[in-house]
CSV table of C-alpha atoms in Angstrom, one decimal:
chain,number,residue,atom,x,y,z
A,1,MET,CA,36.9,40.6,54.7
A,2,GLU,CA,36.7,42.2,52.5
A,3,ILE,CA,33.1,42.8,49.9
A,4,LEU,CA,33.7,41.5,46.3
A,5,ASN,CA,30.7,43.2,44.9
A,6,LEU,CA,30.0,42.8,40.8
A,7,GLU,CA,27.5,44.9,39.5
A,8,GLY,CA,25.8,42.9,36.8
A,9,THR,CA,25.9,43.5,33.0
A,10,GLU,CA,24.1,42.1,29.8
A,11,ASP,CA,26.9,39.8,29.7
A,12,THR,CA,28.1,39.2,33.4
A,13,PRO,CA,25.9,38.4,36.8
A,14,LYS,CA,25.4,40.3,39.1
A,15,ILE,CA,27.6,39.2,42.5
A,16,ILE,CA,28.0,39.8,46.1
A,17,LEU,CA,29.6,37.9,48.2
A,18,ASP,CA,30.1,40.5,51.8
A,19,LYS,CA,30.8,37.2,55.0
A,20,LYS,CA,29.5,40.5,57.9
A,21,ASN,CA,25.8,40.4,56.4
A,22,GLY,CA,25.6,37.4,54.9
A,23,ILE,CA,24.5,38.0,51.8
A,24,PHE,CA,26.1,35.3,49.6
A,25,GLU,CA,24.1,35.5,45.8
A,26,ILE,CA,26.1,35.0,41.5
A,27,SER,CA,23.1,37.0,40.1
A,28,GLY,CA,21.6,37.7,36.4
A,29,ARG,CA,23.7,36.2,33.0
A,30,SER,CA,26.4,35.3,32.9
A,31,LEU,CA,28.1,34.4,29.2
A,32,PRO,CA,31.2,36.5,29.1
A,33,GLU,CA,33.6,36.6,26.1
A,34,ASP,CA,36.3,34.4,29.2
A,35,SER,CA,34.6,32.9,31.7
A,36,ALA,CA,38.2,32.0,33.9
A,37,GLU,CA,38.9,35.8,34.0
A,38,PHE,CA,35.3,36.9,35.2
A,39,TYR,CA,35.3,34.1,37.9
A,40,ARG,CA,38.8,34.3,39.1
A,41,PRO,CA,37.8,37.0,41.9
A,42,VAL,CA,35.3,34.5,42.5
A,43,LEU,CA,37.2,31.5,43.3
A,44,GLU,CA,39.8,33.9,45.0
A,45,TRP,CA,37.4,35.1,47.5
A,46,ILE,CA,35.6,31.7,48.5
A,47,GLU,CA,39.6,30.5,49.5
A,48,GLN,CA,39.7,33.3,51.2
A,49,TYR,CA,36.2,32.3,53.4
A,50,SER,CA,36.8,28.8,54.1
A,51,SER,CA,39.6,29.5,56.0
A,52,GLU,CA,36.7,32.5,58.6
A,53,ALA,CA,33.9,30.7,57.6
A,54,ASN,CA,30.7,31.8,59.0
A,55,ALA,CA,29.0,29.1,61.4
A,56,SER,CA,26.0,28.9,58.1
A,57,THR,CA,26.8,29.7,55.1
A,58,ASP,CA,23.6,30.1,52.6
A,59,PHE,CA,24.7,31.2,48.4
A,60,VAL,CA,22.8,32.2,46.6
A,61,PHE,CA,22.7,31.4,42.3
A,62,LYS,CA,19.7,33.1,41.3
A,63,LEU,CA,20.9,32.6,37.6
A,64,GLU,CA,18.8,33.7,34.7
A,65,TYR,CA,20.8,31.6,32.0
A,66,PHE,CA,24.7,30.7,31.6
A,67,ASN,CA,26.2,29.4,28.7
A,68,THR,CA,28.5,26.4,28.9
A,69,ALA,CA,32.0,28.1,29.8
A,70,SER,CA,30.0,29.9,32.2
A,71,SER,CA,28.5,26.7,33.3
A,72,LYS,CA,32.1,25.0,34.2
A,73,LEU,CA,33.6,27.8,35.7
A,74,ILE,CA,29.7,27.6,38.4
A,75,LEU,CA,31.1,23.6,39.5
A,76,ASP,CA,34.6,24.9,40.2
A,77,VAL,CA,32.7,28.0,42.8
A,78,LEU,CA,30.2,24.7,44.1
A,79,SER,CA,33.8,22.0,44.2
A,80,ALA,CA,35.2,25.1,46.4
A,81,LEU,CA,31.9,25.8,48.5
A,82,GLU,CA,32.3,22.7,49.2
A,83,ASP,CA,34.0,21.8,52.2
A,84,ILE,CA,33.2,24.8,54.2
A,85,LYS,CA,31.0,23.5,57.7
A,86,GLY,CA,27.4,24.9,57.3
A,87,MET,CA,26.9,25.7,53.0
A,88,LYS,CA,24.1,24.9,51.6
A,89,ILE,CA,22.9,26.0,47.6
A,90,VAL,CA,19.4,27.4,47.4
A,91,TRP,CA,19.6,27.6,44.0
A,92,TYR,CA,16.6,29.9,42.2
A,93,PHE,CA,15.1,29.3,39.1
A,94,HIS,CA,11.7,30.4,37.1
A,95,GLU,CA,8.5,28.7,37.4
A,96,ASP,CA,8.9,27.7,33.7
A,97,ASP,CA,12.1,27.6,33.7
A,98,GLU,CA,12.6,23.5,33.2
A,99,ASP,CA,16.4,23.6,32.6
A,100,MET,CA,17.5,26.0,35.3
A,101,GLU,CA,15.8,23.8,37.8
A,102,GLU,CA,17.3,20.6,36.0
A,103,ALA,CA,21.0,22.6,35.9
A,104,GLY,CA,20.9,23.5,39.1
A,105,GLN,CA,19.4,19.0,39.5
A,106,GLU,CA,23.1,17.4,37.6
A,107,PHE,CA,25.4,20.6,40.4
A,108,SER,CA,23.5,18.8,43.0
A,109,GLU,CA,24.4,15.3,42.1
A,110,LEU,CA,28.2,16.6,41.2
A,111,VAL,CA,29.0,17.8,44.6
A,112,GLU,CA,29.0,17.0,47.8
A,113,ILE,CA,26.2,19.9,49.0
A,114,PRO,CA,23.3,20.4,50.4
A,115,PHE,CA,20.5,22.4,47.8
A,116,GLU,CA,18.1,23.7,48.0
A,117,PHE,CA,16.1,24.4,45.3
A,118,LYS,CA,13.2,27.8,45.3
A,119,THR,CA,10.7,29.9,42.8
A,120,TYR,CA,10.9,33.2,41.4
B,1,MET,CA,20.4,47.0,-7.6
B,2,ASN,CA,18.1,43.8,-8.4
B,3,PHE,CA,20.6,41.6,-5.4
B,4,ILE,CA,18.9,44.1,-2.9
B,5,TYR,CA,15.5,42.7,-4.2
B,6,ASP,CA,16.9,39.5,-4.8
B,7,LEU,CA,18.6,39.0,-0.9
B,8,HIS,CA,15.1,40.4,0.8
B,9,ARG,CA,12.6,38.4,-1.7
B,10,THR,CA,14.8,34.9,0.2
B,11,MET,CA,15.1,36.6,3.5
B,12,MET,CA,11.5,36.5,2.4
B,13,SER,CA,10.9,33.0,1.6
B,14,GLN,CA,13.6,31.5,4.2
B,15,LYS,CA,11.7,32.8,6.6
B,16,LEU,CA,14.5,34.1,8.0
B,17,ILE,CA,14.4,37.4,11.3
B,18,LEU,CA,18.2,38.3,11.1
B,19,VAL,CA,21.4,37.6,9.1
B,20,TYR,CA,24.6,38.6,10.1
B,21,GLN,CA,27.6,38.2,8.4
B,22,GLY,CA,31.0,40.2,8.8
B,23,ASP,CA,33.4,39.8,11.7
B,24,PHE,CA,32.5,37.5,15.0
B,25,THR,CA,33.7,39.5,18.6
B,26,GLN,CA,32.7,39.0,21.6
B,27,GLU,CA,30.4,42.9,20.9
B,28,THR,CA,29.3,41.6,17.7
B,29,THR,CA,27.5,39.0,19.9
B,30,LYS,CA,26.0,41.0,22.2
B,31,SER,CA,24.4,42.5,19.9
B,32,ILE,CA,23.2,39.9,17.2
B,33,LEU,CA,22.1,37.8,21.1
B,34,ALA,CA,20.3,42.3,22.2
B,35,MET,CA,18.6,43.1,18.7
B,36,ALA,CA,17.3,39.0,18.1
B,37,GLU,CA,15.8,39.4,21.7
B,38,ARG,CA,14.2,42.0,20.6
B,39,ASN,CA,12.6,40.4,17.6
B,40,ILE,CA,10.9,37.6,19.8
B,41,ASP,CA,9.9,39.3,22.9
B,42,SER,CA,8.1,41.8,20.4
B,43,SER,CA,6.8,38.8,18.8
B,44,GLY,CA,4.9,37.9,21.9
B,45,GLU,CA,7.3,34.8,22.0
B,46,GLU,CA,6.9,32.0,25.2
B,47,SER,CA,9.7,32.9,27.3
B,48,SER,CA,11.0,29.2,27.6
B,49,ILE,CA,10.7,28.9,24.0
B,50,LYS,CA,12.2,32.1,24.1
B,51,ARG,CA,15.2,31.2,26.5
B,52,LYS,CA,16.0,27.8,24.0
B,53,VAL,CA,16.7,30.0,21.7
B,54,PHE,CA,18.6,32.5,23.0
B,55,ASN,CA,20.8,29.6,24.9
B,56,VAL,CA,21.9,27.4,21.1
B,57,MET,CA,22.3,31.5,20.3
B,58,VAL,CA,24.8,32.3,22.3
B,59,GLU,CA,26.3,28.5,22.0
B,60,ALA,CA,26.8,29.1,18.4
B,61,LEU,CA,27.9,32.7,18.9
B,62,GLN,CA,30.5,31.7,20.8
B,63,ASN,CA,31.6,28.8,19.1
B,64,ILE,CA,32.5,31.1,15.8
B,65,VAL,CA,33.9,33.8,17.9
B,66,LYS,CA,36.7,31.3,19.3
B,67,HIS,CA,36.8,28.4,17.0
B,68,SER,CA,36.1,29.8,13.1
B,69,ASP,CA,39.5,29.4,11.1
B,70,GLU,CA,40.5,32.1,9.6
B,71,LEU,CA,40.8,32.3,6.1
B,72,VAL,CA,44.0,32.7,4.4
B,73,ASP,CA,43.3,33.4,0.2
B,74,GLY,CA,47.4,34.9,-0.5
B,75,GLN,CA,47.3,38.1,0.7
B,76,ILE,CA,43.7,38.2,1.7
B,77,ARG,CA,42.7,36.8,5.5
B,78,SER,CA,39.7,36.6,6.8
B,79,HIS,CA,37.2,35.5,9.8
B,80,ALA,CA,34.5,36.4,7.5
B,81,ALA,CA,30.8,33.9,8.9
B,82,ILE,CA,27.3,34.3,9.1
B,83,PHE,CA,25.7,33.4,11.4
B,84,LEU,CA,21.5,33.7,10.7
B,85,ILE,CA,18.1,32.7,12.3
B,86,GLY,CA,15.1,32.2,11.3
B,87,ARG,CA,11.4,31.9,12.6
B,88,GLU,CA,8.4,29.2,11.4
B,89,SER,CA,4.9,28.9,12.4
B,90,ASN,CA,6.5,25.7,14.2
B,91,ARG,CA,10.2,26.3,15.2
B,92,TYR,CA,12.9,28.7,15.2
B,93,SER,CA,15.9,27.7,12.8
B,94,ILE,CA,19.3,28.9,14.7
B,95,MET,CA,22.3,28.6,12.1
B,96,SER,CA,26.0,29.5,11.2
B,97,GLY,CA,28.6,28.9,8.8
B,98,ASN,CA,32.1,28.9,9.1
B,99,PRO,CA,35.3,28.7,7.4
B,100,ILE,CA,36.7,26.0,8.5
B,101,ARG,CA,40.9,23.7,7.5
B,102,LYS,CA,39.9,20.2,6.1
B,103,GLU,CA,42.1,18.6,8.8
B,104,ASN,CA,40.1,20.1,11.7
B,105,ILE,CA,36.9,18.1,9.8
B,106,PRO,CA,37.3,14.4,11.7
B,107,GLY,CA,37.6,15.6,13.9
B,108,LEU,CA,34.3,18.0,14.5
B,109,LYS,CA,32.1,16.0,12.6
B,110,SER,CA,32.9,12.1,14.9
B,111,LYS,CA,31.9,15.1,18.0
B,112,LEU,CA,28.5,15.5,16.1
B,113,GLU,CA,28.3,12.6,15.6
B,114,GLN,CA,28.6,10.9,18.9
B,115,ILE,CA,26.4,13.7,19.8
B,116,ASN,CA,22.9,13.0,17.5
B,117,GLY,CA,23.5,8.7,18.5
B,118,LEU,CA,22.8,10.3,21.6
B,119,ASP,CA,19.3,10.1,23.5
B,120,ARG,CA,17.9,12.6,26.3
B,121,ASP,CA,19.6,10.7,28.8
B,122,GLY,CA,22.8,9.7,26.7
B,123,LEU,CA,23.5,13.7,26.8
B,124,LYS,CA,22.8,14.4,30.1
B,125,ASP,CA,25.4,11.8,30.5
B,126,LEU,CA,27.9,13.1,28.2
B,127,TYR,CA,27.2,16.8,30.0
B,128,LYS,CA,28.1,15.4,33.0
B,129,GLU,CA,31.1,13.5,32.1
B,130,ILE,CA,32.8,16.4,30.4
B,131,ILE,CA,31.9,18.9,32.3
B,132,LYS,CA,33.4,17.1,35.6
B,133,ASN,CA,36.4,15.9,34.1
B,134,THR,CA,36.7,19.4,31.4
B,135,THR,CA,39.2,22.7,31.7
B,136,ILE,CA,38.9,25.0,30.1
B,137,SER,CA,40.7,25.6,26.9
B,138,ASP,CA,43.0,28.6,25.7
B,139,LYS,CA,39.6,29.4,23.4
B,140,GLY,CA,37.8,29.8,26.6
B,141,GLY,CA,35.9,27.6,25.2
B,142,ALA,CA,34.3,23.9,27.6
B,143,GLY,CA,34.0,21.9,25.4
B,144,LEU,CA,30.0,21.4,26.1
B,145,GLY,CA,27.9,23.7,23.0
B,146,PHE,CA,27.4,21.0,20.8
B,147,VAL,CA,26.0,19.1,23.7
B,148,ASP,CA,23.7,22.3,25.5
B,149,MET,CA,22.4,23.0,21.5
B,150,ALA,CA,21.0,19.0,21.3
B,151,ARG,CA,19.9,18.7,25.1
B,152,LYS,CA,18.5,22.5,25.1
B,153,SER,CA,17.2,22.2,21.8
B,154,GLY,CA,15.5,18.2,21.5
B,155,GLN,CA,17.0,17.7,18.0
B,156,LYS,CA,19.7,16.1,15.9
B,157,LEU,CA,21.8,19.0,14.8
B,158,GLU,CA,22.4,19.5,11.2
B,159,PHE,CA,25.4,19.8,9.5
B,160,GLU,CA,27.0,20.0,6.1
B,161,PHE,CA,30.5,21.1,4.4
B,162,PRO,CA,30.8,22.1,1.1
B,163,GLU,CA,34.5,22.3,-0.1
B,164,MET,CA,35.6,26.2,-0.2
B,165,SER,CA,39.1,25.5,-2.4
B,166,SER,CA,41.1,23.0,-1.5
B,167,GLU,CA,42.7,23.9,2.7
B,168,TYR,CA,39.1,24.8,3.5
B,169,CYS,CA,35.7,23.4,3.5
B,170,PHE,CA,32.4,25.7,5.1
B,171,PHE,CA,31.1,24.5,8.2
B,172,CYS,CA,27.5,24.8,7.9
B,173,LEU,CA,25.5,23.9,11.3
B,174,THR,CA,21.8,24.2,11.3
B,175,VAL,CA,19.4,23.6,14.9
B,176,HIS,CA,15.7,24.1,15.4
B,177,VAL,CA,13.4,25.1,18.3
B,178,PRO,CA,10.2,23.5,17.6
B,179,ARG,CA,7.9,26.2,18.9
B,180,GLU,CA,5.4,23.7,20.3
B,181,THR,CA,6.2,22.1,23.8
B,182,ALA,CA,8.2,18.8,23.5
B,183,GLU,CA,6.0,16.5,26.6
């Protein structure tokens, strides 16, 4: 599978989806003008990955900030990951960022995937 | 040119650290965020407070970009809106104003009143309810902006609709972010 690699910008996150090396990570800031358009390639990549997924997948979210339009798309990403066997979400939050911790907990209540919480 | 000094004095007395008036786009949003962030960083603000202010700013700015009604007055069409940030010893205030067509007020007002009627848990439930059922609108919004502002600030949303003309009012919104970390 091709690697999806997007450089982060001041309003979009850095994204690496690399099946071969087992790296699945969305990090940084997400406040794009058009969140649906921005996350479309991610959702398409996951759809393809779901039919040929690795035995286990640790999908990392290490977000500093996201806007509400992105939060809907993050839920869409999580929903797309939900049916993949061996899926685990690793949700990072800054140690003094209670809002990001709470956001992760809320997402974990909305989908049936195990979440691991880590601070950075 | 006394108005320059008057404007300066108003900004000082109202403790405003940033005022922007004009057309709002994603590009101006990014510039305003960068300026405000530098200002808040250089003041040595706690990162948790800074993040909350940033959060509310983004939602307020993107609301203007997506929802501000175009003002049509004869031949003149304008998207002009205003955005302000104030910093006092105990709180930041994120303020915005934009034209709204009168027929759009009741829907907006009832949404804001619904949010102001909810406590912390009620807001959390509403947020989850909306995020589960919403689809991204044509304008690119998820319908979560005001709920998020209320949650992140922990404060009621203050709003007014002073009249501009027979067709328009000016939607004024203020969100305070306390500088003391809430318990």
